[in-house]
mmCIF file of C-alpha atoms in Angstrom:
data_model
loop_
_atom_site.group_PDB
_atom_site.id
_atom_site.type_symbol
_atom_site.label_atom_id
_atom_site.label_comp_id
_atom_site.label_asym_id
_atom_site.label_seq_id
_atom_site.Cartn_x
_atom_site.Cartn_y
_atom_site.Cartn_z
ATOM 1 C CA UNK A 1 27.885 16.588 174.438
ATOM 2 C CA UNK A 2 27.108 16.664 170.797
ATOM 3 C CA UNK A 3 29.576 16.996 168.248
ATOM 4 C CA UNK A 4 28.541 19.825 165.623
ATOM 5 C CA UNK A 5 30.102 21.401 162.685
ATOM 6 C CA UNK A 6 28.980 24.979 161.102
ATOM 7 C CA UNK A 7 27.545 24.227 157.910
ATOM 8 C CA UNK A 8 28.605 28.044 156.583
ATOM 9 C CA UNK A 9 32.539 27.802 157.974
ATOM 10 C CA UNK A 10 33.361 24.587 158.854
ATOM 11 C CA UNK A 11 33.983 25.326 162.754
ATOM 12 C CA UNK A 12 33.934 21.879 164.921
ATOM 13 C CA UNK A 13 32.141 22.303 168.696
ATOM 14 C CA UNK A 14 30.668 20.219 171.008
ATOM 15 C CA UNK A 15 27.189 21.308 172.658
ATOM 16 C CA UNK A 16 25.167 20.342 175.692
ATOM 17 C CA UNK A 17 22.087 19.915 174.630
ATOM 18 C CA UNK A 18 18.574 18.160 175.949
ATOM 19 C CA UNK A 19 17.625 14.709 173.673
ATOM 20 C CA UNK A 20 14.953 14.165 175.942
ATOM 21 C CA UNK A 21 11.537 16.463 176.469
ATOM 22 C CA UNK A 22 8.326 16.022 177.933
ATOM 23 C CA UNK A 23 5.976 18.534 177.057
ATOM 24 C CA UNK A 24 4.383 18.925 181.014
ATOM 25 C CA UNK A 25 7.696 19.594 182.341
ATOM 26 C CA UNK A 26 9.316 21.811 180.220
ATOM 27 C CA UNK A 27 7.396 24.756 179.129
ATOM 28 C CA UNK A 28 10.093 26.606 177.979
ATOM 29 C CA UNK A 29 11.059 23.912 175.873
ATOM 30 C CA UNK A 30 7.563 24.211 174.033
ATOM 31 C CA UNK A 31 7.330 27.128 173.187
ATOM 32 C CA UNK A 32 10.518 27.262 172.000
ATOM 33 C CA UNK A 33 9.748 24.573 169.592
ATOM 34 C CA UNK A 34 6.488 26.349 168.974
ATOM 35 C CA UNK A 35 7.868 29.804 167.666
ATOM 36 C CA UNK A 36 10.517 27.657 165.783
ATOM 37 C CA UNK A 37 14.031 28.676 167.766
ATOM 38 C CA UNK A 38 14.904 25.009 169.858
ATOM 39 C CA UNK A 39 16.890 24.175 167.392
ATOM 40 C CA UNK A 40 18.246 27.264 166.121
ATOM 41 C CA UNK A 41 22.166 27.931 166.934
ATOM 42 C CA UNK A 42 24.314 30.706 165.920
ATOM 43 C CA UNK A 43 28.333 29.771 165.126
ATOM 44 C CA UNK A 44 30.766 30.987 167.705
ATOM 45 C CA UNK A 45 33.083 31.742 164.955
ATOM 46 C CA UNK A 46 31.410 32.522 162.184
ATOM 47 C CA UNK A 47 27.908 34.180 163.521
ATOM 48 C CA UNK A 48 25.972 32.273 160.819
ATOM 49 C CA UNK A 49 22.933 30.499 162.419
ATOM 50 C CA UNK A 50 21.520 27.639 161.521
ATOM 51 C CA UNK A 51 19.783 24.446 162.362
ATOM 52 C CA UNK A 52 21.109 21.803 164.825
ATOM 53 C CA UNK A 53 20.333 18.119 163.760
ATOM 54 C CA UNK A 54 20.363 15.514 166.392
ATOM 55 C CA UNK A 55 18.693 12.908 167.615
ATOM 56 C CA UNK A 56 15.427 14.641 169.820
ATOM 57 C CA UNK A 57 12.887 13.124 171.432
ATOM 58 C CA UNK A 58 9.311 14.735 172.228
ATOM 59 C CA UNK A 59 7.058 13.187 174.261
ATOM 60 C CA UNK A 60 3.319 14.624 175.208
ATOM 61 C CA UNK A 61 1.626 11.744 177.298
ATOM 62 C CA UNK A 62 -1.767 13.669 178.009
ATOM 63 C CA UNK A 63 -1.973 14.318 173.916
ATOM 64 C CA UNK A 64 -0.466 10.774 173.246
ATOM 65 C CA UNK A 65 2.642 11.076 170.488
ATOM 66 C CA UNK A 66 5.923 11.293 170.657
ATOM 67 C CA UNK A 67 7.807 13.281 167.840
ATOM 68 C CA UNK A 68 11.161 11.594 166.974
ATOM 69 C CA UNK A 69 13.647 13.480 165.183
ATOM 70 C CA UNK A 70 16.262 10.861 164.014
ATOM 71 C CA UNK A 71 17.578 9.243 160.856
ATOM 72 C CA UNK A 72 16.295 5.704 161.895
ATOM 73 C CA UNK A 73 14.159 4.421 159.574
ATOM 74 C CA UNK A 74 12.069 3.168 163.292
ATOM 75 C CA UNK A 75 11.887 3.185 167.076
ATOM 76 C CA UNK A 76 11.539 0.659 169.733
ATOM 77 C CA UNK A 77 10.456 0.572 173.147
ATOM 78 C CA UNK A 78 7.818 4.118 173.089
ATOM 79 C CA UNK A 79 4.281 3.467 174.304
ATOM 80 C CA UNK A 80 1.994 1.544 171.961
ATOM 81 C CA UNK A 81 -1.615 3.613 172.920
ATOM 82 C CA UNK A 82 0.591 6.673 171.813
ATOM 83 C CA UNK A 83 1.115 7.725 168.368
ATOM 84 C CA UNK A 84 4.597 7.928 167.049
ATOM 85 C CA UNK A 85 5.863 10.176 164.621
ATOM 86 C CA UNK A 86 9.480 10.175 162.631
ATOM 87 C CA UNK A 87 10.905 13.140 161.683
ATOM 88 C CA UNK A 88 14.240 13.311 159.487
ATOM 89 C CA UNK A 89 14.565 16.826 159.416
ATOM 90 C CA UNK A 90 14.252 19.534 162.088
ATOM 91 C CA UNK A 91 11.464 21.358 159.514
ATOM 92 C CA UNK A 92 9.430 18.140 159.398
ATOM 93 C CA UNK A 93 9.779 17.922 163.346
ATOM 94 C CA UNK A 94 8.903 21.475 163.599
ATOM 95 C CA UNK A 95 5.719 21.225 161.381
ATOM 96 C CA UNK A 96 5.143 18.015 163.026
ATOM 97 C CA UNK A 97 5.308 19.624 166.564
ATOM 98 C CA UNK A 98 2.870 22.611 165.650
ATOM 99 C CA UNK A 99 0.306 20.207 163.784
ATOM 100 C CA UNK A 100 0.374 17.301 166.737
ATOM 101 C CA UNK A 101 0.315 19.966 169.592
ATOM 102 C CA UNK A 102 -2.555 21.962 168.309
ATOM 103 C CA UNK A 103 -4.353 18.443 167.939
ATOM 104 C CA UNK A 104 -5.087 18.541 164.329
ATOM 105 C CA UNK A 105 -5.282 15.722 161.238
ATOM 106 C CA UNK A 106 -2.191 15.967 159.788
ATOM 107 C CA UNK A 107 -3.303 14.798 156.426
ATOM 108 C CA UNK A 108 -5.696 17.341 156.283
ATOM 109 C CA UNK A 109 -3.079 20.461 157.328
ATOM 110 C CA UNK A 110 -0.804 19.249 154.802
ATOM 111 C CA UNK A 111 -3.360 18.855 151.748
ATOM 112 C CA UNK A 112 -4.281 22.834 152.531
ATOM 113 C CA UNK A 113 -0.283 23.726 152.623
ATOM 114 C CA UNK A 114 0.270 22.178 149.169
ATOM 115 C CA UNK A 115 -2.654 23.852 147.843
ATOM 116 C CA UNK A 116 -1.932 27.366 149.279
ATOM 117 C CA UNK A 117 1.673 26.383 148.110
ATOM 118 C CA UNK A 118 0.547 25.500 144.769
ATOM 119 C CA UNK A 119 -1.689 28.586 144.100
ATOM 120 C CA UNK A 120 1.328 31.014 145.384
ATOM 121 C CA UNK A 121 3.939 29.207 144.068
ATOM 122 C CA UNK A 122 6.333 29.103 146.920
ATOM 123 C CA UNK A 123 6.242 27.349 150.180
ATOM 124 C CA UNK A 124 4.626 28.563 153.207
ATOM 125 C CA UNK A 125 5.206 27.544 157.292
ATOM 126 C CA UNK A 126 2.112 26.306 159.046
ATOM 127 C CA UNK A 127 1.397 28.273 162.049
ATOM 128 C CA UNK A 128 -2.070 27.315 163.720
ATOM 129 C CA UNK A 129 -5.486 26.391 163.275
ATOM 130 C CA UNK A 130 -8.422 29.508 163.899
ATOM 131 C CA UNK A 131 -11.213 27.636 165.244
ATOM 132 C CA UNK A 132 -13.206 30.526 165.744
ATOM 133 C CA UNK A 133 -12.862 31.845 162.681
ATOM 134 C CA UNK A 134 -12.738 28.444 160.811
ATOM 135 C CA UNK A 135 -9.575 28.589 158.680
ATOM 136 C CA UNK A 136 -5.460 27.184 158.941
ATOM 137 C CA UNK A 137 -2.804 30.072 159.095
ATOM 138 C CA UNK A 138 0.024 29.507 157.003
ATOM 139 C CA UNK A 139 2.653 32.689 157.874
ATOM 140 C CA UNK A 140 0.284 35.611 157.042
ATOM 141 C CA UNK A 141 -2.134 33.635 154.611
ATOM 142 C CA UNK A 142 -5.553 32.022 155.808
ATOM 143 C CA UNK A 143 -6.988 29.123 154.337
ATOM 144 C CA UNK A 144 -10.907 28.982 154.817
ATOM 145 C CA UNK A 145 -12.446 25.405 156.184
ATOM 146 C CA UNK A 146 -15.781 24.458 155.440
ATOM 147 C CA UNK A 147 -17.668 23.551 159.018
ATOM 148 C CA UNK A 148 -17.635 19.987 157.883
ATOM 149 C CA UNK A 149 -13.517 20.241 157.745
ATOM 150 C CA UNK A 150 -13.268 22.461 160.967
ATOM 151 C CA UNK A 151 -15.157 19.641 162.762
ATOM 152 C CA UNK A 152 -12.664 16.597 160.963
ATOM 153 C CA UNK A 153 -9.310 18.150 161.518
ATOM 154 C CA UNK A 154 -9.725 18.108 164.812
ATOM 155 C CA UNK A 155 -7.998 14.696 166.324
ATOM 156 C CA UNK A 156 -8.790 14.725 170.471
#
Protein backbone atom coordinates (compact mmCIF):
# COMPACT_ATOMS: atom_id res chain seq x y z
CA UNK A 1 0.00 0.00 0.00
CA UNK A 2 1.12 3.48 -0.69
CA UNK A 3 0.48 6.24 1.47
CA UNK A 4 -0.98 9.35 -0.57
CA UNK A 5 -2.27 12.69 0.27
CA UNK A 6 -4.62 14.95 -2.17
CA UNK A 7 -2.61 17.75 -3.14
CA UNK A 8 -6.09 20.00 -3.68
CA UNK A 9 -7.76 18.93 0.00
CA UNK A 10 -5.44 17.41 2.03
CA UNK A 11 -7.29 13.85 2.25
CA UNK A 12 -4.74 10.95 3.56
CA UNK A 13 -5.34 7.24 1.69
CA UNK A 14 -3.48 4.39 1.14
CA UNK A 15 -3.48 2.75 -2.50
CA UNK A 16 -2.57 -0.59 -4.01
CA UNK A 17 -0.73 0.08 -6.65
CA UNK A 18 1.89 -1.90 -9.18
CA UNK A 19 5.87 -0.56 -8.63
CA UNK A 20 6.85 -3.11 -10.90
CA UNK A 21 6.02 -3.39 -14.95
CA UNK A 22 7.32 -5.18 -17.74
CA UNK A 23 6.22 -3.96 -20.89
CA UNK A 24 5.53 -7.84 -22.56
CA UNK A 25 3.32 -8.69 -19.81
CA UNK A 26 1.23 -5.99 -19.19
CA UNK A 27 -0.36 -4.42 -22.11
CA UNK A 28 -2.78 -2.65 -20.36
CA UNK A 29 -0.25 -1.15 -18.37
CA UNK A 30 1.30 0.41 -21.67
CA UNK A 31 -0.99 1.88 -23.04
CA UNK A 32 -2.07 3.33 -20.15
CA UNK A 33 1.21 4.98 -19.75
CA UNK A 34 1.06 5.71 -23.44
CA UNK A 35 -2.23 7.89 -23.54
CA UNK A 36 -0.90 9.45 -20.22
CA UNK A 37 -3.67 8.06 -17.44
CA UNK A 38 -1.27 5.27 -15.20
CA UNK A 39 -0.70 7.63 -13.01
CA UNK A 40 -3.67 9.69 -12.99
CA UNK A 41 -5.99 9.39 -9.68
CA UNK A 42 -9.05 11.19 -8.81
CA UNK A 43 -9.60 12.09 -4.74
CA UNK A 44 -12.26 10.07 -3.04
CA UNK A 45 -13.17 13.11 -1.18
CA UNK A 46 -12.53 15.83 -2.98
CA UNK A 47 -12.95 14.62 -6.87
CA UNK A 48 -9.84 16.63 -7.84
CA UNK A 49 -7.47 14.42 -9.94
CA UNK A 50 -4.16 14.51 -10.08
CA UNK A 51 -0.85 12.82 -10.40
CA UNK A 52 0.37 9.94 -8.16
CA UNK A 53 4.20 10.06 -7.38
CA UNK A 54 5.86 6.92 -6.34
CA UNK A 55 8.53 4.99 -6.85
CA UNK A 56 7.74 2.97 -10.57
CA UNK A 57 9.68 0.85 -12.31
CA UNK A 58 9.46 0.14 -16.24
CA UNK A 59 11.22 -2.38 -17.71
CA UNK A 60 11.18 -3.29 -21.73
CA UNK A 61 13.89 -6.12 -22.15
CA UNK A 62 13.34 -6.65 -26.04
CA UNK A 63 13.84 -2.55 -26.43
CA UNK A 64 16.56 -2.59 -23.62
CA UNK A 65 15.75 0.42 -20.86
CA UNK A 66 14.23 0.59 -17.94
CA UNK A 67 12.41 3.93 -16.97
CA UNK A 68 12.80 4.67 -13.21
CA UNK A 69 10.59 7.05 -11.66
CA UNK A 70 12.18 7.81 -8.20
CA UNK A 71 13.87 10.61 -6.30
CA UNK A 72 17.26 8.69 -6.08
CA UNK A 73 19.80 10.46 -7.49
CA UNK A 74 20.82 6.39 -8.95
CA UNK A 75 19.95 2.71 -9.18
CA UNK A 76 21.68 -0.47 -8.52
CA UNK A 77 21.35 -3.90 -9.53
CA UNK A 78 19.26 -3.25 -13.37
CA UNK A 79 20.92 -4.88 -16.36
CA UNK A 80 24.10 -3.24 -17.65
CA UNK A 81 23.44 -4.01 -21.80
CA UNK A 82 20.13 -2.05 -20.99
CA UNK A 83 19.83 1.58 -20.88
CA UNK A 84 18.61 3.20 -17.76
CA UNK A 85 16.71 6.18 -17.46
CA UNK A 86 15.78 8.42 -14.12
CA UNK A 87 12.82 10.14 -13.99
CA UNK A 88 11.90 12.59 -10.97
CA UNK A 89 8.67 13.49 -12.08
CA UNK A 90 5.74 11.49 -13.49
CA UNK A 91 5.84 14.17 -16.74
CA UNK A 92 9.52 13.37 -17.31
CA UNK A 93 8.62 9.52 -16.96
CA UNK A 94 5.75 10.02 -19.19
CA UNK A 95 7.76 11.84 -21.98
CA UNK A 96 10.43 9.46 -21.24
CA UNK A 97 8.08 6.41 -21.79
CA UNK A 98 6.60 7.77 -25.20
CA UNK A 99 10.20 8.81 -26.56
CA UNK A 100 12.03 5.29 -25.38
CA UNK A 101 8.99 3.13 -26.54
CA UNK A 102 8.66 4.59 -29.95
CA UNK A 103 12.57 3.99 -30.18
CA UNK A 104 13.65 7.45 -30.84
CA UNK A 105 16.99 9.78 -29.85
CA UNK A 106 15.91 11.51 -27.09
CA UNK A 107 18.20 14.40 -27.60
CA UNK A 108 16.92 14.92 -30.80
CA UNK A 109 12.87 14.84 -29.67
CA UNK A 110 13.67 17.21 -27.07
CA UNK A 111 15.77 19.87 -29.21
CA UNK A 112 12.41 19.94 -31.66
CA UNK A 113 10.03 20.39 -28.35
CA UNK A 114 12.02 23.44 -27.18
CA UNK A 115 12.01 24.86 -30.51
CA UNK A 116 8.26 24.33 -31.27
CA UNK A 117 8.00 25.54 -27.56
CA UNK A 118 10.04 28.49 -28.19
CA UNK A 119 8.34 29.65 -31.47
CA UNK A 120 4.69 29.22 -29.69
CA UNK A 121 5.59 30.30 -26.56
CA UNK A 122 4.05 27.72 -24.37
CA UNK A 123 4.85 24.15 -23.79
CA UNK A 124 3.67 21.35 -25.80
CA UNK A 125 3.35 17.21 -24.92
CA UNK A 126 5.23 14.96 -27.28
CA UNK A 127 3.04 12.44 -28.77
CA UNK A 128 4.84 10.30 -31.59
CA UNK A 129 7.10 10.23 -34.34
CA UNK A 130 5.34 10.09 -38.29
CA UNK A 131 7.76 8.12 -40.11
CA UNK A 132 5.86 8.13 -43.10
CA UNK A 133 5.30 11.43 -43.27
CA UNK A 134 8.73 12.47 -41.77
CA UNK A 135 7.88 14.84 -38.90
CA UNK A 136 7.45 14.62 -34.57
CA UNK A 137 3.81 15.36 -33.30
CA UNK A 138 3.71 17.50 -30.45
CA UNK A 139 -0.36 17.60 -29.33
CA UNK A 140 -1.82 18.88 -32.66
CA UNK A 141 1.48 20.58 -34.05
CA UNK A 142 3.96 18.76 -36.55
CA UNK A 143 7.45 19.40 -36.68
CA UNK A 144 8.99 18.57 -40.22
CA UNK A 145 12.44 16.29 -40.22
CA UNK A 146 14.76 16.51 -42.88
CA UNK A 147 15.44 12.67 -44.30
CA UNK A 148 18.86 12.96 -42.82
CA UNK A 149 17.06 13.50 -39.15
CA UNK A 150 14.20 10.91 -39.86
CA UNK A 151 17.01 8.36 -40.49
CA UNK A 152 19.17 9.62 -36.96
CA UNK A 153 16.34 9.72 -34.51
CA UNK A 154 15.74 6.48 -34.92
CA UNK A 155 17.72 4.38 -32.00
CA UNK A 156 16.99 0.30 -32.79
Amino acid sequence: MIPVTCPHCGHVFEIKRDTVVIAQMDHAARSRLDDGSYFMHQCQNCKSMFYLYYPFLYRDPKKKFNLVLTEQKSIDNLSEDEQVVLCHSVSQFLLAFKIYDQCLDPKMVLVKKKQLEKKLNRSVKFDYFDLKNHCLWFEDKAVSLTEKECKEILIL
